[in-house]
Amino acid sequence: MRVFQILIDGFAISALYALGATGFTLIFGVSGVLNLSHGAIMVAAAVAAWAAASVLNVGTYAGALIGVGVALLTAFATYFAVVKPIQASRRIPNEEKEIFVLTGTLLWGIMIQEVIAYFFTNNAKTVLPIVEGVVEILGVRTPKNEIFTAIVCCLVIALLWLLVNRTRTGKAVLAASMNPRGVTLLGLELTNIYIVVWAIYGILAGIAGVLLGMFLGVSSYSVGPLTASAFSIVVLGGLGSVSGSLIAAFVVGYLETLTAYLVSPAYRTIPALLLLVFVMYIRPQGLLGRR
Amino acid sequence: MNNALSVALRMTLGLAATSAVLATSSAAFAADPIRIGVIAEAQAIAGASIPQAAQLAADEINASGGVDGRKIEIVSYDNHSSSADSVRAFQRAVNEDKVNAVIASYISEVVLALEPWASRLKTPFVTPGAASNEISKSVHADYAKNKYTFHGYLTSAALALSVCDAAKDLLVEKMHMKSAVIMSEDAAWTKPLDVGYEECLPKIGLKVLDHIRFSPDTTDFTPIFNKIEGSKPDVIITGISHVGVQPTVQWKNQQVPIPMFGISSQATNETFGKDTNQAAEGVLYQGVSGPGVAVTPKSVPFAENFKKKFGNYPSYAGYTAYDEVYYIADAVKRAGSTDADKLVDALEKTDWEGTIGRVQFYGKDDPFTHSIKYGKGLITGLMLQWQDGKQSAVWPKEVAKVDIKFPSFIKLSN
């Protein structure tokens, strides 16, 4: 009974982590940007979906769409207002640009967090689930919303895989992650590829944020922990490796769930962080990292 | 460019300085206002009502002529729920803004950090919403030093009593419940609360089967509810304030079949219904007042005026903050002065019928010195329930409007 409970709960959480981390790692793989405003974009999506559905009464589906739309806009704003100017700047030496992007996106994330807290308070908000009610699976009372979350996450990740591996645009993105100079030599505009990647990222982070808002709820306080969890999953899986992130998401998700059920919910995140430190010692490039 | 900028900057500074001088000199012509500093969590559901309610009280007092011709002026500071920010705000309030008294915070950790500053800066200080027993125990332990601090809300010990008194009538006598699990967040205010629960629940006939304390950062409550269900209690007795929305929504989404009853500070605010998408339905929470509940003749008019002005009903700390401005004004009037020591003496003799009941403070020899008195005829607290998207009083029966009812997923064992 408890085994099934852990299996089911762990799967939903892990799938959500996977979706959140995929976009994060994709951006890094293609453009070398570690976007530390990731958590803020997810929270913005969830809070927008909540506000649209509960304050403006536009309905659950429209609310969810607005949430994803807001994440897309915020992702573009992050790229055009923060990342691109730093990358294009001649006054910042090239070797320091990464650290500038890191700091810039971190500050940008804090700004978004403060704006959310100012307008919507720092108390948690929850997005009205698209499907309500519970079903019994193997004797475990499972909210239908939890199953919905897991299915949507898997579907979106599958779609992303198809996009990257089976379409022309996707192949260009893939190529850019392997050899940016080669892609430009083939006559593809690198900036266009970056815009596509940021668009994909915005949609992924938006869906993950809205689903998280339905499943557990988020507040402006979630910004830091969400960025940190995506970051540690991506580092564990190997920076830039999408499949590594997927595996790492499930390792972290199940480790956390096991700890919460078998030890105490208070220590939930500790074993995963210890594992991260351990992996850094024996395999600094992460589980499936290339460098 | 740089030159133009610095000229503009100097001009602005100059203007600001002139207007500051003008402001102080014009203030000197009228009688000096009574200044009350309000330090609160403007971004949190429970804290946001504090400065708003204080301002409302000040506006009302000023509209009827002030205190002996002196206006009340509220100077408010957002502390971002941080102790460090609060201490800085307190110093600034006293040293620069020259306030005569301070009303601050619903978080016990913050109030405990401010208490020594009230002593050092000799400024009367009242909290509208923190609960830890330690606040008034320190006043008792070193009265000469800490007498400036007043506890304008019930101590955790009194809160536990209030919950147990209500549970005895509602759960044990009416619904024949026999067992409970305590679920509380790990924070300064819940330590004495849990001690109080552990002591009084068995006395009223509720056996405590388990006691779960969890980190206030918890986001996934599934394992906690799972563990609680495993011990099959009749009721979950809550002690939550920093969390509220997430456990409530997950309780509903997972259809945990056990009612929640106890302290849930966020549930005291009207916006809680929207924040949880009405998952709050059926949640029972302790309050000192509530919309439409005539604890005293002042309660309902205050709540309605607050809603008219700010768009929602106040949180519990709104009621207490409103009363505090009134009894500070009353104390200034009786003391005939804003001198700190005279004001403390006058505050100790407070006997004020406010929105939450009759406010009096425990004296020097009581263990909870300067905390408001709990008991019949003074303040007993209420039990309210979220029903049909509204907060309705269900206890005590003098003010109760409706009977308890639960959403369909709650399975009562008796």
XYZ file of C-alpha atoms in Angstrom:
705
model
C 0.000 0.000 0.000
C 2.677 2.448 1.060
C 4.900 1.255 -1.796
C 2.202 2.161 -4.308
C 1.614 5.486 -2.588
C 5.290 6.356 -2.952
C 5.383 5.109 -6.561
C 2.368 7.183 -7.584
C 3.214 10.394 -5.725
C 6.856 10.167 -6.696
C 5.966 9.808 -10.371
C 3.837 12.948 -10.489
C 6.446 15.045 -8.695
C 9.276 13.654 -10.819
C 7.429 14.291 -14.087
C 6.840 17.887 -13.008
C 10.508 18.323 -12.075
C 11.498 16.844 -15.431
C 9.338 19.299 -17.347
C 10.655 22.244 -15.336
C 14.283 21.231 -15.799
C 14.075 20.363 -19.518
C 13.678 23.949 -20.692
C 16.375 25.094 -18.308
C 18.895 22.602 -19.657
C 17.884 23.229 -23.287
C 18.736 26.931 -22.979
C 22.075 26.095 -21.463
C 22.827 23.456 -24.098
C 22.065 25.751 -27.008
C 23.145 29.201 -25.869
C 25.267 28.585 -22.773
C 22.927 30.643 -20.605
C 22.219 29.581 -17.039
C 18.932 31.342 -16.458
C 18.589 31.967 -12.725
C 15.229 33.687 -13.179
C 13.763 30.259 -13.966
C 11.797 29.942 -10.704
C 10.416 33.459 -11.085
C 9.096 32.664 -14.575
C 7.364 29.515 -13.281
C 5.811 31.417 -10.378
C 4.723 34.252 -12.710
C 2.901 31.675 -14.858
C 1.128 30.113 -11.885
C 0.137 33.424 -10.305
C -1.106 34.763 -13.660
C -3.204 31.623 -14.157
C -4.599 31.999 -10.638
C -5.371 35.689 -11.077
C -7.026 35.163 -14.457
C -9.187 32.286 -13.232
C -10.056 33.476 -9.710
C -10.011 37.264 -9.933
C -11.007 37.927 -13.549
C -13.129 34.752 -13.747
C -12.069 33.786 -17.265
C -12.376 30.053 -16.550
C -9.854 27.317 -15.845
C -8.673 26.600 -19.393
C -8.342 30.237 -20.412
C -6.603 30.911 -17.102
C -4.070 28.150 -17.753
C -3.456 29.504 -21.276
C -2.947 33.018 -19.949
C -0.476 31.601 -17.424
C 1.559 29.950 -20.182
C 1.313 33.150 -22.253
C 2.666 35.231 -19.383
C 5.591 32.801 -18.998
C 6.324 33.105 -22.723
C 6.324 36.906 -22.507
C 8.490 36.860 -19.385
C 10.940 34.484 -21.061
C 11.229 36.831 -24.061
C 11.624 39.794 -21.711
C 14.418 37.901 -19.953
C 16.165 37.268 -23.258
C 15.737 40.691 -24.832
C 16.089 42.867 -21.736
C 18.701 40.957 -19.764
C 20.553 38.219 -21.636
C 20.925 39.692 -25.123
C 22.264 43.119 -24.062
C 24.891 41.417 -21.903
C 25.901 39.069 -24.719
C 26.055 41.930 -27.215
C 27.935 44.315 -24.937
C 31.444 45.235 -25.999
C 32.330 46.622 -22.610
C 32.020 43.259 -20.875
C 34.957 40.972 -21.683
C 33.820 37.742 -23.325
C 35.165 35.499 -20.593
C 33.148 37.391 -17.995
C 29.857 37.314 -19.882
C 28.697 34.059 -18.331
C 29.011 35.447 -14.828
C 27.227 38.652 -15.905
C 24.364 36.627 -17.354
C 24.212 34.605 -14.152
C 24.032 37.727 -11.980
C 21.724 39.557 -14.376
C 19.157 36.759 -14.510
C 19.375 36.265 -10.739
C 18.564 39.943 -10.137
C 15.861 39.876 -12.793
C 14.291 36.908 -10.983
C 14.321 38.816 -7.692
C 12.645 41.778 -9.403
C 9.865 39.529 -10.735
C 9.500 37.977 -7.282
C 9.120 41.379 -5.591
C 6.599 42.554 -8.171
C 4.523 39.415 -7.568
C 4.733 39.861 -3.780
C 3.768 43.525 -4.111
C 0.684 42.962 -6.199
C -0.449 39.514 -5.083
C 1.026 39.190 -1.516
C 3.621 36.577 -0.617
C 1.012 34.034 0.455
C 0.618 30.926 -1.645
C -1.818 30.791 -4.549
C -3.275 27.659 -6.060
C -4.572 27.317 -9.592
C -7.978 25.658 -9.865
C -7.313 22.139 -11.187
C -8.595 21.356 -14.686
C -9.846 17.975 -13.464
C -11.119 17.573 -9.930
C -11.966 14.553 -7.773
C -10.082 11.408 -6.814
C -9.751 7.828 -8.071
C -8.479 4.705 -6.334
C -5.360 3.269 -7.951
C -4.063 0.067 -6.325
C -5.746 1.134 -3.097
C -4.240 4.620 -3.143
C -6.674 7.560 -3.178
C -5.139 9.645 -5.957
C -6.368 13.071 -7.044
C -7.275 12.990 -10.743
C -5.316 16.199 -11.050
C -2.144 14.336 -10.069
C -2.658 11.863 -12.919
C -3.460 14.739 -15.273
C -0.227 16.473 -14.251
C 1.853 13.366 -14.932
C 0.201 12.761 -18.327
C 0.608 16.357 -19.507
C 4.270 16.400 -18.426
C 5.034 13.175 -20.321
C 3.133 14.377 -23.408
C 4.901 17.729 -23.511
C 8.301 16.092 -23.099
C 7.442 13.635 -25.914
C 6.374 16.531 -28.145
C 9.602 18.314 -27.384
C 11.554 15.210 -28.375
C 9.652 15.043 -31.678
C 10.231 18.737 -32.290
C 13.946 18.517 -31.699
C 14.581 15.289 -33.565
C 12.020 15.315 -36.357
C 11.577 18.901 -37.544
C 13.880 21.222 -39.448
C 13.742 23.918 -36.775
C 14.452 21.314 -34.113
C 17.428 19.993 -35.994
C 18.817 23.515 -36.322
C 18.450 23.926 -32.544
C 20.212 20.615 -32.002
C 22.973 21.609 -34.388
C 23.425 24.952 -32.629
C 23.932 23.124 -29.345
C 26.685 21.030 -30.935
C 28.490 23.634 -32.996
C 27.168 27.226 -33.172
C 29.847 28.330 -35.637
C 28.985 25.464 -37.988
C 25.331 26.472 -37.950
C 26.134 30.037 -38.968
C 28.359 28.750 -41.739
C 25.344 26.839 -43.066
C 23.550 30.169 -43.459
C 21.267 29.926 -40.405
C 20.843 33.017 -38.273
C 21.940 32.108 -34.750
C 19.758 34.839 -33.201
C 16.655 33.258 -34.764
C 17.584 29.923 -33.251
C 17.990 31.565 -29.849
C 14.549 33.132 -30.154
C 13.051 29.740 -30.970
C 14.803 28.175 -27.974
C 13.612 30.927 -25.623
C 10.073 30.486 -26.967
C 10.223 26.725 -26.319
C 11.681 27.432 -22.903
C 8.951 29.949 -22.030
C 6.205 27.516 -22.977
C 7.815 24.635 -21.036
C 8.391 26.764 -17.920
C 4.844 28.145 -18.226
C 3.231 24.708 -18.427
C 5.383 23.479 -15.535
C 4.484 26.543 -13.455
C 0.740 26.280 -14.066
C 0.765 22.529 -13.328
C 2.749 23.122 -10.144
C 0.212 25.775 -9.149
C -2.586 23.228 -9.605
C -0.761 20.373 -7.923
C 0.939 21.961 -4.885
C 0.450 25.734 -5.102
C 3.171 28.397 -5.297
C 4.019 31.691 -3.625
C 6.622 34.357 -4.311
C 8.774 32.470 -1.775
C 8.890 29.498 -4.176
C 11.084 31.431 -6.633
C 14.407 30.565 -4.980
C 13.701 26.895 -4.207
C 12.315 26.300 -7.734
C 15.416 27.750 -9.390
C 17.600 25.779 -6.990
C 15.818 22.496 -7.662
C 15.984 22.955 -11.454
C 19.629 23.886 -11.132
C 20.552 20.872 -9.023
C 18.619 18.484 -11.272
C 20.362 19.858 -14.333
C 23.789 19.706 -12.707
C 23.120 16.164 -11.503
C 22.006 15.072 -14.979
C 24.878 16.816 -16.736
C 24.645 20.447 -17.884
C 23.033 20.699 -21.277
C 21.976 17.062 -21.510
C 18.196 16.779 -21.847
C 18.074 13.034 -21.262
C 20.406 13.415 -18.279
C 18.005 15.963 -16.798
C 15.071 13.601 -17.286
C 16.839 10.803 -15.434
C 18.038 13.171 -12.721
C 14.506 14.558 -12.277
C 13.189 11.082 -11.519
C 16.107 10.281 -9.197
C 15.542 13.502 -7.243
C 11.735 13.202 -7.287
C 11.731 9.647 -5.928
C 14.499 10.304 -3.425
C 12.525 13.217 -2.017
C 9.287 11.260 -1.888
C 10.968 8.297 -0.205
C 12.494 10.588 2.415
C 9.211 12.379 3.023
C 7.324 9.121 3.580
C 9.924 6.971 5.294
C 11.926 9.507 7.298
C 10.133 12.829 7.721
C 8.638 15.476 5.418
C 10.900 17.996 7.165
C 14.052 16.389 5.684
C 12.608 15.996 2.208
C 15.277 17.769 0.163
C 18.389 16.791 2.135
C 19.280 13.359 0.630
C 18.951 14.698 -2.927
C 21.370 17.520 -2.120
C 23.817 15.084 -0.506
C 23.620 12.939 -3.627
C 24.410 15.998 -5.722
C 27.519 16.705 -3.667
C 28.552 13.055 -3.932
C 28.104 12.994 -7.733
C 30.123 16.204 -8.001
C 32.997 14.393 -6.295
C 33.047 11.234 -8.371
C 31.637 12.478 -11.680
C 31.840 16.272 -11.938
C 30.293 16.339 -15.432
C 27.031 14.868 -14.055
C 25.305 11.599 -14.956
C 25.202 12.101 -18.739
C 27.328 15.226 -19.145
C 29.719 15.573 -22.034
C 32.317 17.823 -20.503
C 25.098 65.505 -19.075
C 26.595 64.786 -15.700
C 26.355 68.438 -14.805
C 22.715 68.644 -15.758
C 22.041 65.540 -13.700
C 23.718 66.891 -10.611
C 21.843 70.186 -10.949
C 18.576 68.282 -11.203
C 19.556 66.180 -8.214
C 20.465 69.210 -6.135
C 17.227 70.916 -7.070
C 15.190 67.906 -5.998
C 17.137 67.618 -2.763
C 16.679 71.300 -2.127
C 12.966 71.088 -2.761
C 12.673 68.086 -0.477
C 14.576 69.865 2.262
C 12.471 73.009 1.968
C 9.241 71.076 2.075
C 10.516 69.097 5.079
C 11.302 72.335 6.889
C 7.891 73.717 5.937
C 6.220 70.532 7.137
C 7.908 70.598 10.535
C 7.295 74.281 11.052
C 3.642 74.042 10.094
C 3.247 71.064 12.426
C 4.696 73.124 15.240
C 1.889 75.648 14.850
C -0.879 73.116 15.460
C -0.827 70.887 18.543
C 1.794 68.164 18.064
C 0.251 65.026 16.624
C 0.426 61.708 18.472
C 2.568 59.542 16.234
C 2.114 55.781 16.135
C 4.577 53.689 14.153
C 3.066 50.621 12.462
C 5.549 47.948 11.373
C 3.898 45.071 9.565
C 4.049 42.387 6.892
C 2.362 44.405 4.149
C 2.805 41.551 1.670
C 1.274 38.779 3.785
C -2.439 38.025 4.080
C -2.536 38.338 7.866
C -0.178 41.320 8.091
C -1.632 43.474 5.313
C -4.669 44.374 7.433
C -2.537 45.803 10.265
C -1.557 49.215 8.789
C -4.925 49.541 7.051
C -6.904 48.970 10.253
C -4.609 51.295 12.227
C -5.125 54.034 9.638
C -8.887 53.525 9.747
C -8.895 53.941 13.537
C -6.710 57.054 13.314
C -8.966 58.598 10.660
C -12.025 57.991 12.855
C -10.375 59.468 15.952
C -9.160 62.497 13.979
C -12.579 63.032 12.393
C -14.079 63.353 15.858
C -11.505 65.907 16.967
C -8.493 63.782 17.920
C -7.218 63.410 21.475
C -7.521 66.728 23.310
C -7.107 68.453 19.980
C -4.073 66.389 18.989
C -4.355 64.365 15.779
C -3.228 60.755 15.527
C -0.669 60.210 12.827
C 0.169 56.694 11.593
C 3.659 56.157 10.177
C 3.816 52.747 8.565
C 6.737 50.559 7.533
C 6.748 47.318 5.503
C 9.027 44.788 7.228
C 8.944 42.165 4.429
C 8.288 39.562 7.176
C 11.891 40.002 8.313
C 13.171 40.560 11.852
C 16.176 42.563 10.641
C 13.988 44.913 8.582
C 11.662 45.283 11.559
C 14.479 46.265 13.930
C 15.694 48.887 11.449
C 12.146 50.193 11.034
C 11.743 50.369 14.822
C 14.963 52.371 15.212
C 13.967 54.696 12.432
C 10.451 55.116 13.797
C 11.762 56.139 17.212
C 14.923 58.060 16.324
C 13.942 59.826 13.132
C 10.181 59.795 12.846
C 9.772 60.430 16.606
C 6.833 58.104 17.157
C 5.283 57.879 20.621
C 4.292 54.219 20.399
C 4.709 51.299 18.015
C 2.269 48.630 16.818
C 4.127 45.767 15.138
C 3.872 42.429 13.416
C 1.905 39.208 13.690
C 5.047 37.029 13.672
C 6.385 35.955 17.079
C 10.005 35.790 15.925
C 9.764 39.424 14.788
C 8.100 40.603 17.994
C 10.694 38.799 20.132
C 13.405 40.602 18.161
C 11.721 43.972 18.704
C 11.063 43.534 22.410
C 14.626 44.436 23.552
C 14.511 47.475 21.268
C 11.313 48.690 22.910
C 13.236 48.441 26.215
C 16.394 50.144 24.947
C 14.577 52.950 23.191
C 11.948 53.169 25.957
C 9.030 53.175 23.542
C 5.653 51.562 24.301
C 5.143 48.694 21.879
C 2.050 46.543 21.250
C 1.781 43.515 18.974
C -1.549 42.916 17.261
C -0.996 39.309 16.290
C 2.035 37.433 17.595
C 1.241 34.658 20.053
C 4.382 33.259 21.669
C 4.174 32.999 25.466
C 7.747 34.287 25.675
C 6.669 37.837 24.768
C 4.778 38.437 28.003
C 6.907 36.016 30.060
C 9.926 38.297 29.448
C 7.937 41.261 30.725
C 7.206 39.267 33.875
C 10.821 38.144 34.246
C 12.335 41.633 34.035
C 9.524 44.086 34.518
C 11.599 47.251 35.005
C 13.370 46.674 31.708
C 10.678 45.120 29.523
C 7.568 46.932 30.768
C 7.314 48.825 27.449
C 6.066 45.742 25.621
C 2.361 44.850 25.542
C 0.893 41.703 24.062
C -2.311 42.825 22.320
C -3.268 39.356 21.164
C -3.863 36.062 22.961
C -0.798 34.087 24.054
C -0.321 30.628 22.572
C -1.379 29.211 25.928
C -4.646 31.146 25.771
C -5.131 30.189 22.107
C -4.810 26.500 22.996
C -7.377 26.996 25.780
C -9.726 28.769 23.388
C -9.455 25.932 20.844
C -9.994 23.312 23.564
C -13.006 25.161 25.017
C -14.580 25.249 21.561
C -13.613 21.632 20.792
C -15.245 20.441 24.014
C -18.624 21.938 23.068
C -18.533 21.333 19.328
C -16.558 18.148 18.773
C -16.790 16.134 21.988
C -20.265 16.954 23.239
C -22.072 17.458 19.920
C -20.236 15.054 17.614
C -18.876 12.551 20.148
C -15.343 12.679 18.807
C -12.722 10.819 20.817
C -9.328 11.248 19.193
C -7.180 13.847 17.488
C -3.849 14.356 15.733
C -2.053 17.672 16.276
C -0.603 19.159 13.076
C 1.456 22.309 13.531
C 4.182 24.261 11.760
C 7.594 24.483 13.360
C 7.760 28.076 14.670
C 8.231 29.977 17.933
C 4.518 30.486 18.503
C 3.548 26.816 18.115
C 5.915 25.468 20.770
C 3.799 26.726 23.691
C 0.657 26.139 21.618
C 1.484 22.453 21.252
C 2.265 22.170 24.964
C -1.154 23.721 25.601
C -2.870 21.324 23.150
C -1.139 18.253 24.613
C -2.332 19.289 28.040
C -5.917 20.376 27.391
C -7.078 18.008 24.627
C -6.969 14.847 26.811
C -8.755 16.799 29.558
C -11.754 17.487 27.323
C -11.816 13.868 26.151
C -9.835 13.935 22.913
C -7.019 11.404 22.934
C -3.927 12.708 21.108
C -2.879 9.877 18.754
C 0.016 11.613 17.054
C 1.717 14.954 16.914
C 3.174 16.161 13.624
C 5.364 19.244 13.419
C 6.473 20.203 9.938
C 8.756 22.815 8.400
C 7.011 26.038 7.325
C 8.677 25.602 3.887
C 6.737 22.394 3.227
C 5.002 22.469 -0.143
C 3.796 18.876 -0.540
C 1.529 17.847 2.345
C 0.588 14.452 0.885
C 2.959 12.466 3.154
C 1.732 14.402 6.197
C -1.953 13.796 5.507
C -1.103 10.214 4.675
C 0.558 9.715 8.039
C -2.325 11.399 9.860
C -4.901 9.202 8.107
C -2.864 6.175 9.130
C -3.559 6.832 12.801
C -7.313 7.232 12.132
C -8.156 10.276 14.284
C -11.607 11.886 14.413
C -10.167 15.363 13.891
C -6.953 17.189 12.920
C -6.130 19.980 15.412
C -4.163 22.644 13.516
C -1.571 25.221 14.509
C -0.725 26.976 11.231
C -0.009 30.584 10.297
C 2.988 30.813 7.943
C 1.349 28.115 5.811
C -2.350 27.899 5.130
C -3.292 27.934 1.464
C -1.261 24.882 0.443
C -2.317 22.414 3.177
C -5.930 23.520 2.783
C -5.997 23.064 -0.984
C -4.213 19.722 -0.813
C -6.563 18.565 1.963
C -9.445 19.187 -0.422
C -7.789 17.930 -3.623
C -6.747 14.708 -1.916
C -10.123 14.487 -0.175
C -8.641 13.788 3.231
C -11.742 12.564 5.075
C -10.876 14.169 8.444
C -12.029 17.664 9.503
C -9.456 20.373 10.349
C -10.074 22.415 13.502
C -7.837 24.888 15.335
C -5.635 27.861 14.575
C -5.246 28.734 10.895
C -4.270 32.406 10.735
C -4.513 32.800 6.976
C -8.083 31.500 7.104
C -9.058 34.530 9.206
C -8.659 36.783 6.169
C -11.483 37.033 3.669
C -9.153 36.648 0.675
C -8.376 33.085 1.826
C -11.462 31.825 -0.023
C -10.182 33.125 -3.355
C -6.566 32.163 -2.679
C -7.639 28.555 -2.142
C -10.282 28.531 -4.903
C -12.824 27.856 -2.146
C -10.992 24.742 -0.941
C -11.359 26.376 2.480
C -14.966 25.119 2.553
C -15.511 23.341 5.886
C -12.281 24.542 7.540
C -12.823 25.421 11.213
C -10.575 28.106 12.654
C -10.185 30.076 15.843
C -10.626 33.823 15.583
C -11.035 36.826 17.836
C -13.756 38.280 15.641
C -15.169 37.817 12.156
C -17.395 39.359 9.487
C -20.944 39.785 10.717
C -20.104 38.512 14.213
C -21.195 40.973 16.902
C -18.612 40.109 19.570
C -19.208 43.659 20.798
C -21.314 46.442 19.241
C -18.105 47.754 17.622
C -17.139 44.588 15.732
C -19.574 44.641 12.818
C -19.349 48.378 11.992
C -15.550 48.128 11.982
C -15.496 45.096 9.671
C -17.998 46.738 7.297
C -16.134 50.073 7.196
C -12.883 48.222 6.589
C -14.408 46.317 3.697
C -15.865 49.495 2.233
C -12.474 51.149 2.306
C -10.124 48.303 1.396
C -12.318 45.866 -0.526
C -12.069 42.908 1.829
C -12.755 42.039 5.463
C -9.781 42.363 7.852
C -7.627 39.486 9.097
C -7.573 38.766 12.839
C -4.643 41.164 13.272
C -6.737 43.928 11.662
C -9.274 43.790 14.511
C -6.582 43.903 17.191
C -4.587 46.675 15.444
C -7.737 48.799 15.180
C -8.436 48.355 18.891
C -4.808 49.089 19.746
C -4.847 52.545 18.127
C -7.987 53.332 20.138
C -6.630 52.189 23.479
C -3.274 53.843 22.914
C -5.186 57.084 22.210
C -7.266 56.446 25.306
C -4.113 55.898 27.376
C -2.567 59.133 26.079
C -5.745 60.951 27.102
C -5.735 59.425 30.592
C -2.004 59.975 31.037
C -2.329 63.521 29.756
C 1.014 62.997 28.064
C 2.935 60.915 25.542
C 5.806 60.411 27.982
C 6.752 56.731 27.671
C 6.632 55.799 31.361
C 3.363 57.617 31.967
C 1.945 55.976 28.857
C 2.961 52.515 30.098
C 1.242 53.195 33.439
C -1.914 54.303 31.642
C -1.844 51.327 29.221
C -1.633 48.959 32.207
C -4.932 50.389 33.479
C -6.597 49.862 30.077
C -10.212 48.741 30.266
C -11.406 49.134 26.701
C -14.307 47.549 24.912
C -12.931 46.969 21.433
C -13.909 44.851 18.443
C -12.592 41.611 19.951
C -14.073 41.950 23.454
C -13.093 43.755 26.604
C -9.366 44.470 26.681
C -7.496 44.436 29.995
C -3.877 43.499 30.603
C -2.474 41.035 33.120
C -0.455 42.781 35.852
C 3.087 42.642 37.094
C 2.510 39.577 39.274
C 0.714 37.431 36.696
C 2.919 35.054 34.724
C 1.856 36.617 31.401
C 2.419 40.270 32.356
C 1.016 42.752 29.806
C -0.814 40.115 27.809
C -4.549 40.626 27.219
C -6.758 38.752 29.671
C -8.516 35.609 28.492
C -11.880 34.602 29.906
C -15.646 35.064 29.914
C -16.635 38.749 29.944
C -13.201 39.647 28.542
C -11.915 37.847 25.441
C -12.798 34.217 24.758
C -12.192 33.967 21.058
C -14.560 32.359 18.575
C -14.662 29.354 16.353
C -15.595 30.108 12.777
C -16.106 27.951 9.727
C -15.811 28.621 6.014
C -19.290 27.859 4.648
C -20.536 28.646 1.129
C -17.524 30.878 0.532
C -18.109 32.903 3.710
C -16.739 32.967 7.250
C -19.480 32.129 9.762
C -19.274 31.922 13.548
C -20.160 28.507 15.004
C -19.042 29.039 18.636
C -19.735 30.267 21.318
C -23.482 29.906 20.991
C -24.166 33.545 21.970
C -22.762 34.683 18.623
C -23.082 31.491 16.542
C -25.174 31.979 13.431
C -24.987 28.515 11.842
C -24.296 24.854 12.626
C -21.126 23.109 11.561
C -21.313 21.456 8.155
C -18.670 19.655 6.176
C -17.969 19.059 2.495
C -19.042 15.616 1.262
C -15.544 14.082 1.344
C -15.373 14.381 5.143
C -16.350 11.088 6.769
C -17.282 11.519 10.410
C -16.597 8.308 12.282
C -19.435 8.658 14.792
